[in-house]
Amino acid sequence: MDHFPMPPQFVVDRMREGIVIPAHPLALTDERQFDERRQRALTRYYHAAEAGGVAVGVHTTQFEIRDPEHRLYEPVLRCSAEVLSEQDAATGRQSVRIAGLCGPTEQALQEAKVARVHGYHLGLLSLTSFEGANDDALIRHCTGIAQEIPLMGFYLQPAAGGRILSEAFWRRFLEIPNVIAIKIAPFNRYQTLDVIRAVADVGRAQDVALYTGNDDNIVIDLLTRFRVQVGGHAVELQFAGGLLGHWAYWTRRAVELLAECKRVRANGCVPSEQLVLAAQVTDSNSAVFDAAHQYQGANPGIHEVLRRQGLLATSLCLAPTARLSPGQAEEIDRVCRVYPHLTDDDFVREHLSEWLD
């Protein structure tokens, strides 16, 4: 009989409750070498900001960490896991650890094993290597990985290297018993609804946590209640939290934002100011993620914000072609100037030296 391991109960509970999960960047030196000191500082920052966990080895960590010339997948996962263990022990907290998994089945299985060794609770499973594969092949792959580590499904937008995944696929994916959550990040409202309908239709609305990855629509996603008709009855769903590259910087504000969205949701009435804030967050994201150039400068943009705060030494990425786009730095200047309430510069300035120790 197939065995599908389950995560600790606190992981299930926290994911359903809704937490901030930064997609962890990769810290590099000016020579594009792994900067372990600043990598550890970043993880300390996320923990101190009261993020509920981190996701490592994901798009924001740069897929190139897996390349033979770098071989950074295991060192990067180990580094953040060690810091989380130290910080959790010091504070009495329990952080959710999510590892990005990608590639063909053999590679993804090996990554899942590395993640389990270092205490990661969930695998965020990317299907970018399966362009053109049918649903049967995709489900075989997902089921195989789920027998190694519990899963968080991942709908990655095509603009970032993902592929279209049908509602029929998501129905079958949700039959895997240790699917704990799904990150929905197609940047497309129609495709977002495909996943939400599938979760409702298969009867898993109460036990699969939905996380927004729609960096262009964060606040609206967190405020929206989705009502789906299933068998003549209304089923309500909502995004519990977010797993976002956008929350890899200004993380202290992200924690406050999620708490406020939960409060507003519970009251059942969305103030107009929340809609104003939603547009401001989207505008700030457009600058950092380089929407004007089809997101080519997304990772460098995240790095640039963290560099300005002193958390990173450089905005460089492993790939020499990954750099800030023309005008992007000026756009980041603009949003920092007009939306100071979205930044957490004071928080970082107060604690930076202790995180870098």
mmCIF file of C-alpha atoms in Angstrom:
data_model
loop_
_atom_site.group_PDB
_atom_site.id
_atom_site.type_symbol
_atom_site.label_atom_id
_atom_site.label_comp_id
_atom_site.label_asym_id
_atom_site.label_seq_id
_atom_site.Cartn_x
_atom_site.Cartn_y
_atom_site.Cartn_z
ATOM 1 C CA MET A 1 0.000 0.000 0.000
ATOM 2 C CA ASP A 2 1.263 3.493 -0.796
ATOM 3 C CA HIS A 3 2.488 5.540 2.150
ATOM 4 C CA PHE A 4 1.914 9.282 2.250
ATOM 5 C CA PRO A 5 3.714 10.939 5.189
ATOM 6 C CA MET A 6 1.922 13.726 7.015
ATOM 7 C CA PRO A 7 3.541 16.822 8.526
ATOM 8 C CA PRO A 8 3.405 17.635 12.248
ATOM 9 C CA GLN A 9 -0.015 18.820 13.368
ATOM 10 C CA PHE A 10 1.247 22.332 14.103
ATOM 11 C CA VAL A 11 2.110 22.702 10.403
ATOM 12 C CA VAL A 12 -1.408 21.754 9.355
ATOM 13 C CA ASP A 13 -2.918 24.064 11.962
ATOM 14 C CA ARG A 14 -0.736 27.052 11.120
ATOM 15 C CA MET A 15 -1.214 26.680 7.390
ATOM 16 C CA ARG A 16 -4.991 26.638 7.824
ATOM 17 C CA GLU A 17 -4.856 29.555 10.256
ATOM 18 C CA GLY A 18 -2.964 31.610 7.663
ATOM 19 C CA ILE A 19 0.605 32.838 7.893
ATOM 20 C CA VAL A 20 3.117 35.030 6.078
ATOM 21 C CA ILE A 21 5.638 32.897 4.184
ATOM 22 C CA PRO A 22 8.449 34.818 2.471
ATOM 23 C CA ALA A 23 9.949 33.194 -0.611
ATOM 24 C CA HIS A 24 13.559 33.251 0.572
ATOM 25 C CA PRO A 25 16.106 35.007 -1.697
ATOM 26 C CA LEU A 26 19.717 33.924 -2.193
ATOM 27 C CA ALA A 27 22.437 36.083 -0.636
ATOM 28 C CA LEU A 28 25.530 36.544 -2.801
ATOM 29 C CA THR A 29 28.811 38.415 -2.575
ATOM 30 C CA ASP A 30 30.030 40.867 -5.209
ATOM 31 C CA GLU A 31 31.825 37.865 -6.759
ATOM 32 C CA ARG A 32 28.521 35.937 -7.050
ATOM 33 C CA GLN A 33 29.574 33.506 -4.324
ATOM 34 C CA PHE A 34 27.175 32.244 -1.670
ATOM 35 C CA ASP A 35 27.148 34.724 1.229
ATOM 36 C CA GLU A 36 26.232 32.477 4.156
ATOM 37 C CA ARG A 37 26.493 35.275 6.731
ATOM 38 C CA ARG A 38 23.869 37.361 4.985
ATOM 39 C CA GLN A 39 21.764 34.306 4.137
ATOM 40 C CA ARG A 40 21.534 33.623 7.849
ATOM 41 C CA ALA A 41 20.769 37.289 8.511
ATOM 42 C CA LEU A 42 17.867 37.150 6.064
ATOM 43 C CA THR A 43 16.350 34.122 7.799
ATOM 44 C CA ARG A 44 16.766 35.849 11.168
ATOM 45 C CA TYR A 45 15.009 38.896 9.740
ATOM 46 C CA TYR A 46 12.015 36.846 8.603
ATOM 47 C CA HIS A 47 11.775 35.145 11.975
ATOM 48 C CA ALA A 48 12.078 38.424 13.885
ATOM 49 C CA ALA A 49 9.418 39.962 11.622
ATOM 50 C CA GLU A 50 7.150 37.131 12.865
ATOM 51 C CA ALA A 51 6.684 35.421 9.528
ATOM 52 C CA GLY A 52 5.114 32.019 10.097
ATOM 53 C CA GLY A 53 7.804 30.220 8.112
ATOM 54 C CA VAL A 54 9.921 30.430 5.000
ATOM 55 C CA ALA A 55 10.032 28.799 1.576
ATOM 56 C CA VAL A 56 13.558 27.978 0.376
ATOM 57 C CA GLY A 57 14.740 26.631 -2.965
ATOM 58 C CA VAL A 58 11.908 28.383 -4.797
ATOM 59 C CA HIS A 59 11.910 30.796 -7.757
ATOM 60 C CA THR A 60 13.060 33.684 -5.550
ATOM 61 C CA THR A 61 15.984 31.566 -4.312
ATOM 62 C CA GLN A 62 16.947 31.186 -8.002
ATOM 63 C CA PHE A 63 16.556 27.879 -9.798
ATOM 64 C CA GLU A 64 20.251 28.099 -10.761
ATOM 65 C CA ILE A 65 21.234 26.928 -7.260
ATOM 66 C CA ARG A 66 20.681 23.434 -8.664
ATOM 67 C CA ASP A 67 23.167 23.821 -11.534
ATOM 68 C CA PRO A 68 26.326 21.658 -11.352
ATOM 69 C CA GLU A 69 28.597 24.701 -11.277
ATOM 70 C CA HIS A 70 26.860 25.985 -8.123
ATOM 71 C CA ARG A 71 25.494 22.979 -6.211
ATOM 72 C CA LEU A 72 23.858 25.228 -3.648
ATOM 73 C CA TYR A 73 20.504 23.517 -3.132
ATOM 74 C CA GLU A 74 21.530 21.530 -0.055
ATOM 75 C CA PRO A 75 23.732 24.257 1.531
ATOM 76 C CA VAL A 76 20.995 26.867 1.191
ATOM 77 C CA LEU A 77 18.288 24.617 2.660
ATOM 78 C CA ARG A 78 20.598 23.580 5.498
ATOM 79 C CA CYS A 79 21.542 27.181 6.289
ATOM 80 C CA SER A 80 17.968 28.405 6.743
ATOM 81 C CA ALA A 81 16.938 25.258 8.618
ATOM 82 C CA GLU A 82 19.729 25.758 11.150
ATOM 83 C CA VAL A 83 18.764 29.378 11.726
ATOM 84 C CA LEU A 84 15.077 28.524 12.127
ATOM 85 C CA SER A 85 15.928 25.817 14.655
ATOM 86 C CA GLU A 86 18.043 28.279 16.660
ATOM 87 C CA GLN A 87 15.448 31.046 16.558
ATOM 88 C CA ASP A 88 12.528 28.745 17.345
ATOM 89 C CA ALA A 89 14.422 27.332 20.336
ATOM 90 C CA ALA A 90 15.176 30.838 21.592
ATOM 91 C CA THR A 91 11.591 32.092 21.242
ATOM 92 C CA GLY A 92 9.467 28.993 21.802
ATOM 93 C CA ARG A 93 7.919 29.350 18.346
ATOM 94 C CA GLN A 94 7.412 26.742 15.619
ATOM 95 C CA SER A 95 8.192 27.836 12.075
ATOM 96 C CA VAL A 96 6.830 26.133 8.984
ATOM 97 C CA ARG A 97 9.595 25.038 6.605
ATOM 98 C CA ILE A 98 8.784 24.683 2.928
ATOM 99 C CA ALA A 99 11.257 23.452 0.308
ATOM 100 C CA GLY A 100 10.909 24.159 -3.392
ATOM 101 C CA LEU A 101 11.032 20.976 -5.487
ATOM 102 C CA CYS A 102 11.433 20.941 -9.246
ATOM 103 C CA GLY A 103 12.792 19.007 -12.197
ATOM 104 C CA PRO A 104 12.012 15.503 -13.482
ATOM 105 C CA THR A 105 10.811 12.915 -10.987
ATOM 106 C CA GLU A 106 14.262 11.613 -10.092
ATOM 107 C CA GLN A 107 15.557 15.109 -9.358
ATOM 108 C CA ALA A 108 12.453 16.167 -7.428
ATOM 109 C CA LEU A 109 12.623 12.994 -5.335
ATOM 110 C CA GLN A 110 16.251 13.658 -4.462
ATOM 111 C CA GLU A 111 15.406 17.229 -3.501
ATOM 112 C CA ALA A 112 12.521 15.974 -1.356
ATOM 113 C CA LYS A 113 14.918 13.645 0.478
ATOM 114 C CA VAL A 114 17.350 16.502 1.106
ATOM 115 C CA ALA A 115 14.467 18.617 2.408
ATOM 116 C CA ARG A 116 13.287 15.886 4.772
ATOM 117 C CA VAL A 117 16.822 15.402 6.153
ATOM 118 C CA HIS A 118 16.943 19.100 7.061
ATOM 119 C CA GLY A 119 13.530 19.119 8.699
ATOM 120 C CA TYR A 120 11.406 20.698 5.992
ATOM 121 C CA HIS A 121 7.720 19.988 6.431
ATOM 122 C CA LEU A 122 6.276 20.543 2.944
ATOM 123 C CA GLY A 123 7.473 20.386 -0.626
ATOM 124 C CA LEU A 124 6.303 23.191 -2.924
ATOM 125 C CA LEU A 125 6.138 21.207 -6.146
ATOM 126 C CA SER A 126 6.885 22.994 -9.415
ATOM 127 C CA LEU A 127 5.834 21.338 -12.667
ATOM 128 C CA THR A 128 7.836 23.545 -15.026
ATOM 129 C CA SER A 129 9.807 20.523 -16.308
ATOM 130 C CA PHE A 130 6.615 18.906 -17.578
ATOM 131 C CA GLU A 131 5.632 21.304 -20.339
ATOM 132 C CA GLY A 132 3.444 19.352 -22.766
ATOM 133 C CA ALA A 133 2.921 16.396 -20.417
ATOM 134 C CA ASN A 134 -0.651 15.161 -20.009
ATOM 135 C CA ASP A 135 -2.503 14.984 -16.701
ATOM 136 C CA ASP A 136 -1.728 11.277 -16.233
ATOM 137 C CA ALA A 137 2.018 11.968 -16.341
ATOM 138 C CA LEU A 138 1.680 14.949 -14.037
ATOM 139 C CA ILE A 139 -0.311 13.002 -11.450
ATOM 140 C CA ARG A 140 2.153 10.075 -11.520
ATOM 141 C CA HIS A 141 4.938 12.528 -10.813
ATOM 142 C CA CYS A 142 3.081 14.312 -8.013
ATOM 143 C CA THR A 143 2.003 11.058 -6.372
ATOM 144 C CA GLY A 144 5.569 9.773 -6.406
ATOM 145 C CA ILE A 145 6.911 12.889 -4.715
ATOM 146 C CA ALA A 146 4.070 12.879 -2.170
ATOM 147 C CA GLN A 147 5.267 9.493 -0.943
ATOM 148 C CA GLU A 148 8.486 11.206 0.129
ATOM 149 C CA ILE A 149 7.193 14.510 1.565
ATOM 150 C CA PRO A 150 3.811 16.206 2.121
ATOM 151 C CA LEU A 151 2.935 18.596 -0.662
ATOM 152 C CA MET A 152 1.977 22.180 -1.230
ATOM 153 C CA GLY A 153 0.661 22.434 -4.765
ATOM 154 C CA PHE A 154 1.989 25.236 -6.932
ATOM 155 C CA TYR A 155 0.303 26.964 -9.837
ATOM 156 C CA LEU A 156 3.197 28.990 -11.278
ATOM 157 C CA GLN A 157 2.234 31.604 -13.831
ATOM 158 C CA PRO A 158 3.383 30.954 -17.410
ATOM 159 C CA ALA A 159 5.187 34.328 -17.503
ATOM 160 C CA ALA A 160 7.572 32.995 -14.822
ATOM 161 C CA GLY A 161 8.161 29.665 -16.536
ATOM 162 C CA GLY A 162 5.040 27.817 -15.431
ATOM 163 C CA ARG A 163 2.373 26.095 -17.506
ATOM 164 C CA ILE A 164 -1.408 25.987 -17.709
ATOM 165 C CA LEU A 165 -2.909 23.418 -15.344
ATOM 166 C CA SER A 166 -6.527 22.489 -15.925
ATOM 167 C CA GLU A 167 -9.306 22.287 -13.367
ATOM 168 C CA ALA A 168 -9.404 18.543 -14.105
ATOM 169 C CA PHE A 169 -5.740 18.263 -13.109
ATOM 170 C CA TRP A 170 -6.369 20.029 -9.801
ATOM 171 C CA ARG A 171 -9.286 17.722 -9.011
ATOM 172 C CA ARG A 172 -6.998 14.710 -9.411
ATOM 173 C CA PHE A 173 -4.121 16.372 -7.588
ATOM 174 C CA LEU A 174 -6.402 16.947 -4.609
ATOM 175 C CA GLU A 175 -6.999 13.208 -4.352
ATOM 176 C CA ILE A 176 -3.435 12.863 -3.028
ATOM 177 C CA PRO A 177 -4.040 12.541 0.732
ATOM 178 C CA ASN A 178 -1.085 14.579 2.002
ATOM 179 C CA VAL A 179 -1.693 17.673 -0.104
ATOM 180 C CA ILE A 180 -1.841 20.231 2.707
ATOM 181 C CA ALA A 181 -2.038 23.504 0.784
ATOM 182 C CA ILE A 182 -1.894 25.069 -2.677
ATOM 183 C CA LYS A 183 -0.089 28.224 -3.694
ATOM 184 C CA ILE A 184 -2.033 29.846 -6.526
ATOM 185 C CA ALA A 185 0.164 32.171 -8.571
ATOM 186 C CA PRO A 186 -0.992 32.306 -12.193
ATOM 187 C CA PHE A 187 -1.495 36.118 -12.144
ATOM 188 C CA ASN A 188 -4.776 35.321 -13.825
ATOM 189 C CA ARG A 189 -8.117 35.504 -12.064
ATOM 190 C CA TYR A 190 -9.709 32.868 -14.326
ATOM 191 C CA GLN A 191 -6.985 30.327 -13.531
ATOM 192 C CA THR A 192 -7.161 31.223 -9.844
ATOM 193 C CA LEU A 193 -10.852 30.325 -9.917
ATOM 194 C CA ASP A 194 -10.099 26.988 -11.621
ATOM 195 C CA VAL A 195 -8.198 25.868 -8.510
ATOM 196 C CA ILE A 196 -10.754 27.246 -6.080
ATOM 197 C CA ARG A 197 -13.607 25.422 -7.841
ATOM 198 C CA ALA A 198 -11.623 22.192 -7.822
ATOM 199 C CA VAL A 199 -10.952 22.426 -4.067
ATOM 200 C CA ALA A 200 -14.641 23.039 -3.396
ATOM 201 C CA ASP A 201 -15.895 20.338 -5.752
ATOM 202 C CA VAL A 202 -13.726 17.540 -4.315
ATOM 203 C CA GLY A 203 -14.765 18.387 -0.752
ATOM 204 C CA ARG A 204 -11.430 19.647 0.557
ATOM 205 C CA ALA A 205 -12.357 23.249 1.294
ATOM 206 C CA GLN A 206 -11.894 22.683 5.026
ATOM 207 C CA ASP A 207 -8.577 20.862 4.988
ATOM 208 C CA VAL A 208 -6.518 22.303 2.093
ATOM 209 C CA ALA A 209 -5.191 25.780 2.811
ATOM 210 C CA LEU A 210 -5.119 28.221 -0.095
ATOM 211 C CA TYR A 211 -2.183 30.626 -0.341
ATOM 212 C CA THR A 212 -1.954 33.535 -2.695
ATOM 213 C CA GLY A 213 1.095 33.909 -4.873
ATOM 214 C CA ASN A 214 -0.569 36.560 -7.008
ATOM 215 C CA ASP A 215 1.913 39.337 -6.291
ATOM 216 C CA ASP A 216 -0.183 41.707 -8.411
ATOM 217 C CA ASN A 217 -3.363 41.134 -6.366
ATOM 218 C CA ILE A 218 -2.262 40.403 -2.793
ATOM 219 C CA VAL A 219 -4.656 42.442 -0.697
ATOM 220 C CA ILE A 220 -7.743 41.684 -2.788
ATOM 221 C CA ASP A 221 -6.952 37.962 -2.671
ATOM 222 C CA LEU A 222 -6.662 38.125 1.127
ATOM 223 C CA LEU A 223 -9.950 40.029 1.511
ATOM 224 C CA THR A 224 -12.080 37.985 -0.882
ATOM 225 C CA ARG A 225 -14.499 35.247 0.100
ATOM 226 C CA PHE A 226 -15.198 32.838 -2.729
ATOM 227 C CA ARG A 227 -18.620 31.175 -2.800
ATOM 228 C CA VAL A 228 -18.905 28.056 -4.962
ATOM 229 C CA GLN A 229 -22.085 26.030 -5.544
ATOM 230 C CA VAL A 230 -21.493 22.315 -4.989
ATOM 231 C CA GLY A 231 -24.428 19.902 -5.131
ATOM 232 C CA GLY A 232 -26.907 22.689 -4.540
ATOM 233 C CA HIS A 233 -25.031 24.004 -1.498
ATOM 234 C CA ALA A 234 -22.767 27.025 -1.182
ATOM 235 C CA VAL A 235 -19.164 26.331 -0.184
ATOM 236 C CA GLU A 236 -17.080 29.278 0.978
ATOM 237 C CA LEU A 237 -13.313 29.477 0.570
ATOM 238 C CA GLN A 238 -10.690 32.128 1.162
ATOM 239 C CA PHE A 239 -6.952 32.559 1.000
ATOM 240 C CA ALA A 240 -5.501 31.745 4.396
ATOM 241 C CA GLY A 241 -2.246 33.601 3.794
ATOM 242 C CA GLY A 242 0.444 34.113 1.207
ATOM 243 C CA LEU A 243 3.691 32.616 -0.006
ATOM 244 C CA LEU A 244 5.199 35.490 -1.909
ATOM 245 C CA GLY A 245 8.387 36.940 -3.264
ATOM 246 C CA HIS A 246 6.749 40.272 -2.467
ATOM 247 C CA TRP A 247 6.879 39.295 1.203
ATOM 248 C CA ALA A 248 10.633 38.609 1.019
ATOM 249 C CA TYR A 249 11.148 42.320 1.734
ATOM 250 C CA TRP A 250 9.246 44.713 4.017
ATOM 251 C CA THR A 251 8.208 41.521 5.814
ATOM 252 C CA ARG A 252 7.264 43.194 9.079
ATOM 253 C CA ARG A 253 4.642 45.206 7.199
ATOM 254 C CA ALA A 254 3.435 42.016 5.479
ATOM 255 C CA VAL A 255 2.732 40.410 8.853
ATOM 256 C CA GLU A 256 0.739 43.466 9.895
ATOM 257 C CA LEU A 257 -1.080 43.475 6.546
ATOM 258 C CA LEU A 258 -2.200 39.849 6.864
ATOM 259 C CA ALA A 259 -3.418 40.457 10.425
ATOM 260 C CA GLU A 260 -5.419 43.475 9.265
ATOM 261 C CA CYS A 261 -6.926 41.546 6.338
ATOM 262 C CA LYS A 262 -8.027 38.802 8.720
ATOM 263 C CA ARG A 263 -9.636 41.386 10.999
ATOM 264 C CA VAL A 264 -11.470 43.032 8.100
ATOM 265 C CA ARG A 265 -12.622 39.667 6.791
ATOM 266 C CA ALA A 266 -14.019 38.724 10.185
ATOM 267 C CA ASN A 267 -15.971 41.992 10.351
ATOM 268 C CA GLY A 268 -17.532 41.269 6.964
ATOM 269 C CA CYS A 269 -17.188 44.812 5.667
ATOM 270 C CA VAL A 270 -14.217 46.025 3.620
ATOM 271 C CA PRO A 271 -13.354 49.689 4.282
ATOM 272 C CA SER A 272 -12.520 51.771 1.229
ATOM 273 C CA GLU A 273 -9.076 52.432 2.679
ATOM 274 C CA GLN A 274 -8.256 48.744 2.264
ATOM 275 C CA LEU A 275 -8.951 49.080 -1.443
ATOM 276 C CA VAL A 276 -6.671 52.106 -1.602
ATOM 277 C CA LEU A 277 -3.984 50.054 0.139
ATOM 278 C CA ALA A 278 -4.521 47.189 -2.299
ATOM 279 C CA ALA A 279 -3.696 49.445 -5.251
ATOM 280 C CA GLN A 280 -0.646 50.849 -3.470
ATOM 281 C CA VAL A 281 0.734 47.370 -2.771
ATOM 282 C CA THR A 282 0.212 46.411 -6.413
ATOM 283 C CA ASP A 283 1.945 49.588 -7.587
ATOM 284 C CA SER A 284 4.926 48.956 -5.315
ATOM 285 C CA ASN A 285 5.113 45.399 -6.573
ATOM 286 C CA SER A 286 5.159 46.572 -10.170
ATOM 287 C CA ALA A 287 8.344 48.514 -9.483
ATOM 288 C CA VAL A 288 10.198 45.833 -7.537
ATOM 289 C CA PHE A 289 9.086 42.943 -9.766
ATOM 290 C CA ASP A 290 9.725 44.890 -12.972
ATOM 291 C CA ALA A 291 6.287 44.426 -14.498
ATOM 292 C CA ALA A 292 7.235 46.934 -17.210
ATOM 293 C CA HIS A 293 9.755 44.436 -18.601
ATOM 294 C CA GLN A 294 7.758 41.222 -18.130
ATOM 295 C CA TYR A 295 9.333 40.546 -14.697
ATOM 296 C CA GLN A 296 12.871 40.179 -16.042
ATOM 297 C CA GLY A 297 14.193 42.157 -13.083
ATOM 298 C CA ALA A 298 12.054 40.507 -10.389
ATOM 299 C CA ASN A 299 14.804 38.802 -8.382
ATOM 300 C CA PRO A 300 17.281 41.681 -8.815
ATOM 301 C CA GLY A 301 14.514 44.060 -7.717
ATOM 302 C CA ILE A 302 13.927 42.103 -4.509
ATOM 303 C CA HIS A 303 17.675 42.031 -3.909
ATOM 304 C CA GLU A 304 17.948 45.764 -4.516
ATOM 305 C CA VAL A 305 15.390 46.563 -1.814
ATOM 306 C CA LEU A 306 17.176 44.250 0.631
ATOM 307 C CA ARG A 307 20.548 45.738 -0.369
ATOM 308 C CA ARG A 308 19.336 49.240 0.378
ATOM 309 C CA GLN A 309 18.253 48.055 3.819
ATOM 310 C CA GLY A 310 21.683 46.494 4.435
ATOM 311 C CA LEU A 311 20.476 42.901 4.529
ATOM 312 C CA LEU A 312 22.183 41.968 1.240
ATOM 313 C CA ALA A 313 25.542 43.118 -0.086
ATOM 314 C CA THR A 314 24.484 43.248 -3.731
ATOM 315 C CA SER A 315 21.538 42.931 -6.096
ATOM 316 C CA LEU A 316 23.486 40.442 -8.238
ATOM 317 C CA CYS A 317 22.065 37.009 -9.097
ATOM 318 C CA LEU A 318 23.814 33.793 -10.087
ATOM 319 C CA ALA A 319 22.887 34.359 -13.729
ATOM 320 C CA PRO A 320 24.866 37.324 -15.116
ATOM 321 C CA THR A 321 21.909 38.215 -17.327
ATOM 322 C CA ALA A 322 19.650 38.742 -14.283
ATOM 323 C CA ARG A 323 19.982 42.423 -13.486
ATOM 324 C CA LEU A 324 17.899 45.504 -12.821
ATOM 325 C CA SER A 325 16.106 46.701 -15.950
ATOM 326 C CA PRO A 326 16.535 50.233 -17.313
ATOM 327 C CA GLY A 327 14.570 52.602 -15.099
ATOM 328 C CA GLN A 328 13.793 49.960 -12.451
ATOM 329 C CA ALA A 329 15.967 51.515 -9.744
ATOM 330 C CA GLU A 330 14.182 54.820 -10.291
ATOM 331 C CA GLU A 331 10.813 53.083 -10.008
ATOM 332 C CA ILE A 332 11.907 51.547 -6.700
ATOM 333 C CA ASP A 333 12.956 55.043 -5.591
ATOM 334 C CA ARG A 334 9.479 56.262 -6.466
ATOM 335 C CA VAL A 335 7.474 53.678 -4.551
ATOM 336 C CA CYS A 336 9.715 53.975 -1.495
ATOM 337 C CA ARG A 337 9.149 57.723 -1.561
ATOM 338 C CA VAL A 338 5.371 57.733 -2.074
ATOM 339 C CA TYR A 339 4.524 54.664 0.061
ATOM 340 C CA PRO A 340 6.783 54.880 3.135
ATOM 341 C CA HIS A 341 4.090 53.119 5.173
ATOM 342 C CA LEU A 342 4.712 49.946 3.144
ATOM 343 C CA THR A 343 8.376 49.738 4.165
ATOM 344 C CA ASP A 344 9.939 48.397 7.363
ATOM 345 C CA ASP A 345 13.243 50.280 7.145
ATOM 346 C CA ASP A 346 13.119 51.392 10.787
ATOM 347 C CA PHE A 347 12.585 47.821 11.981
ATOM 348 C CA VAL A 348 15.523 46.556 9.926
ATOM 349 C CA ARG A 349 17.762 49.445 10.993
ATOM 350 C CA GLU A 350 17.074 48.691 14.656
ATOM 351 C CA HIS A 351 18.021 45.004 14.443
ATOM 352 C CA LEU A 352 20.399 44.659 11.500
ATOM 353 C CA SER A 353 23.614 44.410 13.497
ATOM 354 C CA GLU A 354 22.307 41.549 15.637
ATOM 355 C CA TRP A 355 21.071 39.631 12.567
ATOM 356 C CA LEU A 356 24.482 39.997 10.918
ATOM 357 C CA ASP A 357 26.406 38.729 13.974
#
